[in-house]
Short mmCIF file of C-alpha atoms in Angstrom, two decimals:
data_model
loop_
_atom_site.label_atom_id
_atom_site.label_comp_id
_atom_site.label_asym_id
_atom_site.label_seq_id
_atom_site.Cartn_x
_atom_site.Cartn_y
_atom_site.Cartn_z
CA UNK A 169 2.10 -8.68 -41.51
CA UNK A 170 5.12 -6.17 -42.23
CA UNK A 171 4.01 -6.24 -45.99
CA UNK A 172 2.37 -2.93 -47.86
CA UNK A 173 -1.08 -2.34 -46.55
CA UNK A 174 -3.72 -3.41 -49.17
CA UNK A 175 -6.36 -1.11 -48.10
CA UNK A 176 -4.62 2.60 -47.87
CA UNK A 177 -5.49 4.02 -45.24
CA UNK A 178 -8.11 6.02 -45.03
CA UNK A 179 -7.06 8.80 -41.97
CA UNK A 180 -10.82 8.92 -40.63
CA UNK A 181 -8.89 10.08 -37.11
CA UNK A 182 -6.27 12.89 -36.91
CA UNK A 183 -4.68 14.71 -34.31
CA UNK A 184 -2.66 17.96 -34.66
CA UNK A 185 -2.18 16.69 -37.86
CA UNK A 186 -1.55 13.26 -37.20
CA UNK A 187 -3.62 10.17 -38.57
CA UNK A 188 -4.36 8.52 -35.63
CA UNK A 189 -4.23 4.86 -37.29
CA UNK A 190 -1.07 4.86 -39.47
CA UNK A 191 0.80 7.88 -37.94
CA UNK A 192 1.04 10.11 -41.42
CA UNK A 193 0.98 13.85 -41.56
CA UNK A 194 -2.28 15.31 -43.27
CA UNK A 195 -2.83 18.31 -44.30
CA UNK A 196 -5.53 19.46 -42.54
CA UNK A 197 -8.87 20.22 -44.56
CA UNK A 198 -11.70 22.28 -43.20
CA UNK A 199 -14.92 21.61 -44.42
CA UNK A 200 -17.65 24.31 -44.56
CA UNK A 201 -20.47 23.84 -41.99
CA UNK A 202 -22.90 21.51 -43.84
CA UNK A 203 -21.43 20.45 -46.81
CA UNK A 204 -22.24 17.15 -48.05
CA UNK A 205 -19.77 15.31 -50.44
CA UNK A 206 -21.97 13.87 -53.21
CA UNK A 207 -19.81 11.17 -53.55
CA UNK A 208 -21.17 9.87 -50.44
CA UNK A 209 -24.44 9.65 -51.03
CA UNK A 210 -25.39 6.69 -48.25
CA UNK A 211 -22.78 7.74 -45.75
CA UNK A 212 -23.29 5.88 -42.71
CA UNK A 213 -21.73 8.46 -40.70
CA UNK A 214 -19.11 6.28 -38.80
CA UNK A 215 -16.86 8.73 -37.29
CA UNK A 216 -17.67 12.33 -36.20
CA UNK A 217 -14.76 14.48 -34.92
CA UNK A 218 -16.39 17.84 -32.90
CA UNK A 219 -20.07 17.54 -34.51
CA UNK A 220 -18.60 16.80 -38.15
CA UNK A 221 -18.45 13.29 -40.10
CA UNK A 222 -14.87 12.74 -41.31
CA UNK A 223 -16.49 11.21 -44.56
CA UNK A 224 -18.57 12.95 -46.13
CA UNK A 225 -18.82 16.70 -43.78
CA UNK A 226 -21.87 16.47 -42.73
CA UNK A 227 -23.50 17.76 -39.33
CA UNK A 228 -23.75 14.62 -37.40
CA UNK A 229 -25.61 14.55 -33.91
CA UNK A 230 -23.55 13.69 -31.28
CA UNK A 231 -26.73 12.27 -29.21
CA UNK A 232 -27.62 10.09 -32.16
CA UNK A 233 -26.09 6.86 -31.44
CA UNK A 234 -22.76 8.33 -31.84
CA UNK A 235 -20.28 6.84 -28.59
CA UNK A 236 -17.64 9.25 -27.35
CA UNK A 237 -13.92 8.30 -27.62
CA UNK A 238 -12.26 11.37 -26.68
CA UNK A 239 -9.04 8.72 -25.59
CA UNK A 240 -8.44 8.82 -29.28
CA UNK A 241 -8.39 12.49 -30.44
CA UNK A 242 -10.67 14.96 -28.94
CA UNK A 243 -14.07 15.10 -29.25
CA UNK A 244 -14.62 11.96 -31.53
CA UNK A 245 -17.53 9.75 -31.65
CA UNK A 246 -17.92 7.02 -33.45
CA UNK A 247 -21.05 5.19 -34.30
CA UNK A 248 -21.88 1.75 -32.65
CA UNK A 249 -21.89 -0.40 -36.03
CA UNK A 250 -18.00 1.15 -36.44
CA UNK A 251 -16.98 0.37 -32.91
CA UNK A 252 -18.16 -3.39 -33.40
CA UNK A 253 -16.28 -3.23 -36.77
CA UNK A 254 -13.18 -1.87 -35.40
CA UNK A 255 -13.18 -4.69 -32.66
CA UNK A 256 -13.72 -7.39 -34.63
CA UNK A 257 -10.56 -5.88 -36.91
CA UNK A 258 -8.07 -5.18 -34.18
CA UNK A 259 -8.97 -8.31 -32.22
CA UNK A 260 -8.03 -9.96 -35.36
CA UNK A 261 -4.81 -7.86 -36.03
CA UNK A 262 -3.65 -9.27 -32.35
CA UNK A 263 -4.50 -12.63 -33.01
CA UNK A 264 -2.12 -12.11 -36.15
CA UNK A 265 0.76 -11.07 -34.48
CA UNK A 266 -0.07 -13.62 -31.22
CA UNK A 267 -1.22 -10.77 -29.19
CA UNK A 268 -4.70 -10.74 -26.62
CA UNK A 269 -5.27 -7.45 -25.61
CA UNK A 270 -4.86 -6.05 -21.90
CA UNK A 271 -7.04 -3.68 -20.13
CA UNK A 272 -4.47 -2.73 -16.64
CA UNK A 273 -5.73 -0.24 -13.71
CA UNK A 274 -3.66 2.76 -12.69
CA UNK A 275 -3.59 3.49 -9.04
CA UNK A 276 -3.34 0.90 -6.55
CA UNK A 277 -2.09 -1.33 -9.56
CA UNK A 278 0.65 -0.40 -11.58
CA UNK A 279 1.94 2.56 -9.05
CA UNK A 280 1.04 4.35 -5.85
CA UNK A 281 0.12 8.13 -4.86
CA UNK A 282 0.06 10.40 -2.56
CA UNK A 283 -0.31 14.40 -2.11
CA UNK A 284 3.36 15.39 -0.31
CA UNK A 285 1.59 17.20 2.05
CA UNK A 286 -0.38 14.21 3.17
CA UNK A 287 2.83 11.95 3.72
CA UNK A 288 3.23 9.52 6.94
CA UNK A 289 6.35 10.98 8.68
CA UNK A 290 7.88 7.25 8.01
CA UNK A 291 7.64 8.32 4.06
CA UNK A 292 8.93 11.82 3.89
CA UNK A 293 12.41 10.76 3.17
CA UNK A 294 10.90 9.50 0.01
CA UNK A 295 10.69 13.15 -1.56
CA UNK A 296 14.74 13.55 -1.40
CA UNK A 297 14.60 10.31 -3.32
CA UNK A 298 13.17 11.79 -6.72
CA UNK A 299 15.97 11.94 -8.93
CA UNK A 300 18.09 8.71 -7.20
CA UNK A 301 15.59 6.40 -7.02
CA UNK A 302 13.83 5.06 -10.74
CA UNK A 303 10.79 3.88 -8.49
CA UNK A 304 10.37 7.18 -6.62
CA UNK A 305 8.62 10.43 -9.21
CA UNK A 306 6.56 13.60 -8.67
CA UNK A 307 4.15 15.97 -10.26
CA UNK A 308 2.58 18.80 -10.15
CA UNK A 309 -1.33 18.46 -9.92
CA UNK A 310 -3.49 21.60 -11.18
CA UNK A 311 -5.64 23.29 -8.24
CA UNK A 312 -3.98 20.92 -5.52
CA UNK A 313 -2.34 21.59 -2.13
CA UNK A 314 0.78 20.30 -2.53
CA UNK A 315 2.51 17.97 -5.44
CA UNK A 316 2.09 14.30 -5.93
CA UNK A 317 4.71 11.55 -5.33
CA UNK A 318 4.52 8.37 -7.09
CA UNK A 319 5.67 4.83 -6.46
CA UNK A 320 6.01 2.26 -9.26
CA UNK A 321 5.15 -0.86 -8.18
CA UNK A 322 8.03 -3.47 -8.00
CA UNK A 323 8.79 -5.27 -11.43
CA UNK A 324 6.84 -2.60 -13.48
CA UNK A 325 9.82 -2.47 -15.75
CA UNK A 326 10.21 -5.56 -16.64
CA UNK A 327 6.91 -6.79 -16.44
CA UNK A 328 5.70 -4.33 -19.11
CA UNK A 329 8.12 -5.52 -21.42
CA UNK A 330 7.41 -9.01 -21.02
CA UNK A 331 3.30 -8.54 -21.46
CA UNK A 332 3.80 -6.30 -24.81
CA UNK A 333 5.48 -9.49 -26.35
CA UNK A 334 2.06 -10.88 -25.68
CA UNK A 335 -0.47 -8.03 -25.59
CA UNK A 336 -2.20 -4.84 -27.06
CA UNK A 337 -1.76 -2.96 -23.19
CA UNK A 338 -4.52 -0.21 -22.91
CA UNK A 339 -4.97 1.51 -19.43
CA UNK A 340 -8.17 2.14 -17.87
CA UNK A 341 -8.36 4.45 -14.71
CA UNK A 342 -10.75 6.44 -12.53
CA UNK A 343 -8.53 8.84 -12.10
CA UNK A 344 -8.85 12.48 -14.63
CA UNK A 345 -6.85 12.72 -17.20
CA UNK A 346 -4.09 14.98 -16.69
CA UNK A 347 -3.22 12.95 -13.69
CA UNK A 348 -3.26 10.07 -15.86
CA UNK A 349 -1.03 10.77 -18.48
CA UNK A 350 1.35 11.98 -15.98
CA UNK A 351 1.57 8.81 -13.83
CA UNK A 352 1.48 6.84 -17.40
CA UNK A 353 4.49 8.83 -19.15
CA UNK A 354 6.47 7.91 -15.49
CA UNK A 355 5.93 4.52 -16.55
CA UNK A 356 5.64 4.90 -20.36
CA UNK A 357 7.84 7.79 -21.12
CA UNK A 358 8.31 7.07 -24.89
CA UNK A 359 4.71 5.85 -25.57
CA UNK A 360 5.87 2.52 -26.79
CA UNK A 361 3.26 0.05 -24.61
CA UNK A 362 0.12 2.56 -24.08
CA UNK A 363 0.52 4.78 -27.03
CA UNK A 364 -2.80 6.62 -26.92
CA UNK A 365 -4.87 3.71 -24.94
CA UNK A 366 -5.44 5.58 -22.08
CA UNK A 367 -9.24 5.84 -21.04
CA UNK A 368 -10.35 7.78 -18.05
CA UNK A 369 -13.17 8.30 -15.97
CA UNK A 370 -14.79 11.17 -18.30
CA UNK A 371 -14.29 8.98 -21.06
CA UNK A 372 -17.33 6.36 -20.12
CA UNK A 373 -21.09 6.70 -20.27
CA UNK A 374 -21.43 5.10 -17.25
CA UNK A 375 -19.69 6.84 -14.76
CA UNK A 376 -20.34 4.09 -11.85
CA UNK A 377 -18.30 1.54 -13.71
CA UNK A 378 -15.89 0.81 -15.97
CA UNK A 379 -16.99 -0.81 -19.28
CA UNK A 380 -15.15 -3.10 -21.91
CA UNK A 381 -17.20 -1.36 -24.66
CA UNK A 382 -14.62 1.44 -24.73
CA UNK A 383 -11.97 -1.39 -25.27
CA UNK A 384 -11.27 -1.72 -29.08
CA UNK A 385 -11.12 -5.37 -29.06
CA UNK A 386 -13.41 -8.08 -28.84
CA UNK A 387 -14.58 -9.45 -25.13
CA UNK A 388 -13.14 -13.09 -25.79
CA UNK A 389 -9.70 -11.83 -26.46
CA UNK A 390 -9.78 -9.10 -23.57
CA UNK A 391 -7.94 -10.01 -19.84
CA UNK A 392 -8.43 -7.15 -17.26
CA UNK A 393 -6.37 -7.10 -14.20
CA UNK A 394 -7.73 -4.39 -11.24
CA UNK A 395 -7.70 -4.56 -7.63
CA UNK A 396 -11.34 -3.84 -7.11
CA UNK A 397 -13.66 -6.01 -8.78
CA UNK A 398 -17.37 -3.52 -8.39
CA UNK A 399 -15.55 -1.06 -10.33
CA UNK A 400 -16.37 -3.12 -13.20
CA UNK A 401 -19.89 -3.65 -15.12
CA UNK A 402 -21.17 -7.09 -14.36
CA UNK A 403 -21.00 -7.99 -17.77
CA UNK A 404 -17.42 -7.78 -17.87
CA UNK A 405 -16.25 -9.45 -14.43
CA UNK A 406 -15.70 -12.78 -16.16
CA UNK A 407 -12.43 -10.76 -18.07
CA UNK A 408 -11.24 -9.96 -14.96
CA UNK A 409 -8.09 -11.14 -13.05
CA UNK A 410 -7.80 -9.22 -9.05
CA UNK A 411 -4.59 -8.21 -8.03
CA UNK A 412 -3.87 -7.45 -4.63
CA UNK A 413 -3.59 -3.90 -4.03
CA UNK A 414 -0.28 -2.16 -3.84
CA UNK A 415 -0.46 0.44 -0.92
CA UNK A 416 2.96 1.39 -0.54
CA UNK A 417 2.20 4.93 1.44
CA UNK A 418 0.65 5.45 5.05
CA UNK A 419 -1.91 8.22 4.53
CA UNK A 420 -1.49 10.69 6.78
CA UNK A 421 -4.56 10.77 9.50
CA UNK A 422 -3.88 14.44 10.12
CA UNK A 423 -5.00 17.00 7.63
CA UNK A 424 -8.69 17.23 7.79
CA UNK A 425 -9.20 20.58 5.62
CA UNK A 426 -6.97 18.67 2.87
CA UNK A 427 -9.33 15.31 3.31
CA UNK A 428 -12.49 17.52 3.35
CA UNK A 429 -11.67 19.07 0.02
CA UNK A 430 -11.14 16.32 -1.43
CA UNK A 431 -13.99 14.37 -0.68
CA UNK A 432 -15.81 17.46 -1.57
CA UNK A 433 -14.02 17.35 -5.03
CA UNK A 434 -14.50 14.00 -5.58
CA UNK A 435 -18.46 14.14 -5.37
CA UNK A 436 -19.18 17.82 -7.34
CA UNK A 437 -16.30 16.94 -10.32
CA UNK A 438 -16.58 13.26 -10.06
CA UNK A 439 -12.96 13.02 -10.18
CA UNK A 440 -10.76 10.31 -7.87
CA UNK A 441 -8.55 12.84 -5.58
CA UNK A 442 -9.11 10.44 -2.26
CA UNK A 443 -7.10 7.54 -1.22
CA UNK A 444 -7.93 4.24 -2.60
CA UNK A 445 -10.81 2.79 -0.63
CA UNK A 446 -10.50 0.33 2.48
CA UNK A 447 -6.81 1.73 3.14
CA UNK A 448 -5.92 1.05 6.23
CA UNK A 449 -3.79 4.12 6.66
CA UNK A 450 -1.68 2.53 9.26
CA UNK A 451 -1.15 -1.08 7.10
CA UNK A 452 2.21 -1.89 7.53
CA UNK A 453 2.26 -4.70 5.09
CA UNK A 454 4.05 -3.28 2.08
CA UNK A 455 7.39 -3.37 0.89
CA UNK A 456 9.82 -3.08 -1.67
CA UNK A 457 9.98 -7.12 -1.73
CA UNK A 458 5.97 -6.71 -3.61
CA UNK A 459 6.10 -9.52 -6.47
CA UNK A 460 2.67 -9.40 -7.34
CA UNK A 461 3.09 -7.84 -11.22
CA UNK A 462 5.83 -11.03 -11.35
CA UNK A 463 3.23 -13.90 -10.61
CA UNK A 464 0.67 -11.77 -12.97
CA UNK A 465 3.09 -12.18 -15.52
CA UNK A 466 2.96 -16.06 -14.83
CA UNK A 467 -0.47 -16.03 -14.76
CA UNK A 468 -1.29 -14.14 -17.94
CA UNK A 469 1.84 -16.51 -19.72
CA UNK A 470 0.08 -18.92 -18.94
CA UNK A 471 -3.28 -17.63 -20.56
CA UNK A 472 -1.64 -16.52 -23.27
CA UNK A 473 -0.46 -20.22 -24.28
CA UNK A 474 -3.57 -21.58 -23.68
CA UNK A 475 -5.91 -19.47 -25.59
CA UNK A 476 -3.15 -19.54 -28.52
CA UNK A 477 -2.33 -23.64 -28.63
CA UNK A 478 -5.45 -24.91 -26.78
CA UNK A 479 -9.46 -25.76 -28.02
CA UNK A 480 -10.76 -22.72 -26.21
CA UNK A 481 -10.71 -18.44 -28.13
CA UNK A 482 -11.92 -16.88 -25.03
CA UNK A 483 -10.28 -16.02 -22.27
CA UNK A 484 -13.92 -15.53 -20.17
CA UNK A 485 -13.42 -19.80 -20.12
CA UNK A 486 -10.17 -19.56 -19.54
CA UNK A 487 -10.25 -17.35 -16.33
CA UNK A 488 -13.33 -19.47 -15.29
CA UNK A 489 -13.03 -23.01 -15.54
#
């Protein structure tokens, strides 16, 4: 596995300069506006970056066929016959190295948010504690109110280092993207676990439900863990393992302008800016004692030996007996 590569590579996918698959510098070629390369006289077309196919230059139509995966490098589509290719390859590249692949949810999962200006009074000590505390961080959100403060989740640390012994971790979140790198670099800051597997909520075609298809790995080998179970297409339920929520902040029941705009920004952009649904703002049931990413970790261990040493390669049977 550490050997030479016997296919070079063939840097279909670059950004800035930067092949997305092998991480090489390439000098960056610009191809007049309908040139054909003759030496690709059947080109399938595969994989488009803005309009263009990175094979052989031609003008491709983004409407035919062609599946956006702008979580890879900007404006890239890639045809359906090359997505099933590419999961069938990187499925088997995990099962290689002894690695399933792991689709985790953002919010109410792997952290908790809230706007400053919409913190409990019982939480506003928290904002002193950026800086002292490794649990406790804040950003700046474009066009908002106020700044955000985040809470990891107990066990983050540790648990993250213990699943990417074991799996290919991609994160999948409603939430837009600029607020989703942010709150991933607070728990990823040197890209090691995520890398660039970060899909959003303007990154599916469905925009009612998540969907494994933007998951570059085949179904059997894919475990999802998210608190809410609808926000998934049916299809895909079987991969899925619920987690209880983690709620650490008390919303705030003042504020109504703030709580107005966001609901109105929610439904025009499409965009999660609300709290997570079925909050009981005044819950008091969280804590810093929260050890539910520890008995995931058991949990997907235990998957992880069973798919690997046992009769059955798909975790769908695994996770329903």
């Amino acid at each position: 596995m550490n050997g030479p590569c016997i296919h070079p590579c063939k840097h279909w996918l670059t950004l800035r300069g930067e092949c997305c698959e092998c991480r090489s510098y390439i000098k960056r070629i610009t191809l007049p506006t309908g040139l054909r390369d003759t030496s690709f006289p059947e080109c399938r077309h595969w994989v488009a970056q803005q309009g263009v196919c990175r094979r052989c230059g031609e003008e491709v139509d983004e409407r035919d066929g062609m599946i956006p995966f702008d979580y890879i490098a900007e404006r890239t589509q890639l045809s359906q016959e090359y997505v099933t290719a590419m999961k069938r390859q990187k499925s088997r590249i995990g099962y290689g190295l002894r690695k399933l692949h792991l689709v985790l949810n953002l919010r109410s999962t792997l952290l908790d948010s809230c706007h400053i200006s919409r913190l409990a009074d019982r939480d506003k000590h928290l904002v002193e504690q950026v800086g002292v505390r490794d649990d406790v961080r804040r950003f700046s959100k474009r066009y908002a109110c106020s700044d955000v403060l985040v809470k990891l989740r107990p066990f983050f640390d540790q648990f993250l280092r213990e699943a990417d012994g074991m799996f290919v971790m991609h994160v999948y979140t409603n939430l837009c993207r600029s607020d989703s790198r942010s709150m991933v670099r607070m728990l990823d800051p040197q890209g090691i676990f995520f890398g660039r597997r970060v899909i959003v909520h303007e990154d599916g075609l469905d925009h009612e439900h998540k969907t494994l298809g933007l998951v570059l790995a085949q179904q059997s080998g894919v475990v999802i863990v998210d608190w809410e179970r609808r926000a998934w297409e049916p299809k895909d339920r079987r991969n899925l393992i619920q987690i209880k929520p983690y709620r650490y902040f008390k919303y705030n029941p003042r504020g109504t302008l703030r709580i107005l705009f966001s609901f109105l920004k929610n439904k025009l952009f499409k965009v999660d800016s609300s709290p997570p649904p079925e909050q009981n703002m005044y819950d008091d049931d969280q804590s810093d004692q929260d050890t539910a990413l520890m008995d995931l970790l058991k949990s997907l261990k235990d998957i992880h030996r069973r798919f690997f040493n046992g009769p059955s390669y798909d975790v769908r049977v695994l996770l329903n007996p």
